[in-house]
Coordinates of C-alpha atoms in Angstrom, one line a residue:
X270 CA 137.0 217.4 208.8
X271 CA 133.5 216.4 209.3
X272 CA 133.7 214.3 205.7
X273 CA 136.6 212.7 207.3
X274 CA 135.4 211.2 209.8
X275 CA 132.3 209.5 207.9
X276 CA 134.8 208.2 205.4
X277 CA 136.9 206.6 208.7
X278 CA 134.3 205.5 209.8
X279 CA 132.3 203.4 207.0
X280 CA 135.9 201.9 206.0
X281 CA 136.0 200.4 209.6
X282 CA 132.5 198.8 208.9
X283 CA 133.3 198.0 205.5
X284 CA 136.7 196.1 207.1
X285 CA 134.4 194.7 210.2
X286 CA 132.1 193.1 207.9
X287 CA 134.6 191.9 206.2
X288 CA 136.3 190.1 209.1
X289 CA 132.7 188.5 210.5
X290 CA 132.2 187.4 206.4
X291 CA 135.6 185.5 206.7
X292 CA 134.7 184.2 210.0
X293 CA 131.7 182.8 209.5
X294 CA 132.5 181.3 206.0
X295 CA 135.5 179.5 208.0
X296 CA 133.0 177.7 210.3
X297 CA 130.6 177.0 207.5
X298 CA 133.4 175.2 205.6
X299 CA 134.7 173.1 208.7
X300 CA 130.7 171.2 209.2
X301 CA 131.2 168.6 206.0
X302 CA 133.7 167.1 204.1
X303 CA 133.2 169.3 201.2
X304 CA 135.8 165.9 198.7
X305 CA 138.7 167.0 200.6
X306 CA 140.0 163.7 201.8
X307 CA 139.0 163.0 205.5
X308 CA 140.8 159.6 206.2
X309 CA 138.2 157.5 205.9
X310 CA 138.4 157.0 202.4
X311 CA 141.1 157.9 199.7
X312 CA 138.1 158.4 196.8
X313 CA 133.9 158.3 197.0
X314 CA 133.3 157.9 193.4
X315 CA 132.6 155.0 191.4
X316 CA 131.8 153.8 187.5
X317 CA 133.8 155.4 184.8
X318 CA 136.6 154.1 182.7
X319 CA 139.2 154.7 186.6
X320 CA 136.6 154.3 189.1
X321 CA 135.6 150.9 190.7
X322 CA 132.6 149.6 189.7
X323 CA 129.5 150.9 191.3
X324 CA 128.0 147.8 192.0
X325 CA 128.7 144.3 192.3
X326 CA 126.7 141.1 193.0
X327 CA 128.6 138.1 195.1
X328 CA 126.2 135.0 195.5
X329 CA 123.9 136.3 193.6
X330 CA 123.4 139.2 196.2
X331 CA 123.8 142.9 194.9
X332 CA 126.1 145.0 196.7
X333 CA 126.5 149.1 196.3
X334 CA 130.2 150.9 196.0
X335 CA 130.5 152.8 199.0
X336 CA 134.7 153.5 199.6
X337 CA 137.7 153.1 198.2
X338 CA 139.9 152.4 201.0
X339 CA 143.4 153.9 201.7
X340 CA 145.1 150.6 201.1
X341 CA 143.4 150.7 197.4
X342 CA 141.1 147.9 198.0
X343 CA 137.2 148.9 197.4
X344 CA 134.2 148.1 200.1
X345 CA 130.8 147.4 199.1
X346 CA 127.5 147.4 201.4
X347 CA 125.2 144.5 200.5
X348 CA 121.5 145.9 199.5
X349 CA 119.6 143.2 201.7
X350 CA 121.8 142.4 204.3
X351 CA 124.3 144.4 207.4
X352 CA 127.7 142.7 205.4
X353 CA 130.3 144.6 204.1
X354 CA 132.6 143.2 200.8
X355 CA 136.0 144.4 200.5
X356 CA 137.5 143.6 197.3
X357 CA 141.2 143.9 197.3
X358 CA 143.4 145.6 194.3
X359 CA 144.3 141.5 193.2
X360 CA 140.7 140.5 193.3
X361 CA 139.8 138.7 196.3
X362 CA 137.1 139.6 198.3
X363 CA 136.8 139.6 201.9
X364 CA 133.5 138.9 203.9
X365 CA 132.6 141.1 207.2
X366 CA 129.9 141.9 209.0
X367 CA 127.1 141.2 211.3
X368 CA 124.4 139.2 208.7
X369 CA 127.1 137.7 206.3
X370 CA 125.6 134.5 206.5
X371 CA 123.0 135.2 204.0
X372 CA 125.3 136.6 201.6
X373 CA 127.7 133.7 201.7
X374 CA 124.4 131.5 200.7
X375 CA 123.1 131.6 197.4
X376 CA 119.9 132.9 197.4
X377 CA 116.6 130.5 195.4
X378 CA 115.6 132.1 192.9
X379 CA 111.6 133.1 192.7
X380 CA 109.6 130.8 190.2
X381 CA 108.9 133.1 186.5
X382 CA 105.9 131.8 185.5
X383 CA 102.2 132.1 188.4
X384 CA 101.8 128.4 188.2
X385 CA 97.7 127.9 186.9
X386 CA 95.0 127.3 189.1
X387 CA 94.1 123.6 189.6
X388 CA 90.6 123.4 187.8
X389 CA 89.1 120.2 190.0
X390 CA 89.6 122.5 193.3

């Protein structure tokens, strides 16, 4: 009788361990969005022979993939500048975004060549 009762009672704290295990791996799935799709975003890669690319350059100004958007247009976050590109399945791309007037400039390009120093000076 005595062995009965420490079998009974290590299968409750084998089951009670158990249950806190299953617990606490269901709050430690539900901090991040491990790829299951949030919303925000119906894909978050980029590049390959599917994938948008992962960069583009408008004006001259680079730009970084960051979302595919649920309507299947792309957005892009310009390196230099708080502006957002949104390029549409068709093509066209669509301009937002607090410092956009830079990027719908185009940017001087810096001189190649350290001009010489004037000898007479």
């Amino acid at each position: 009788m005595k062995a009965y009762g420490k079998r009974k009672l290590m299968l409750m704290t084998v089951f009670a361990l158990a249950a806190l295990l299953l617990v606490a791996a269901t709050v430690f799935a539900t901090r991040g969005d491990y790829g299951v799709n949030s919303g925000a975003s119906a894909s978050s890669t980029c590049g390959g022979t599917s994938g948008p690319s992962c960069t583009i350059s408008y004006n001259g100004h680079p730009a970084s993939y960051s979302a595919t958007n649920n309507d299947g247009s792309y957005s892009y976050q310009f390196d230099d500048y708080d502006c957002t590109a949104v390029v549409s399945p068709t093509g066209s791309v669509t301009i937002g975004g607090e410092e956009c007037g830079g990027v719908n400039s185009t940017p001087t390009p810096a001189p190649t060549e350290t001009p010489e120093p004037d000898p007479e000076n």
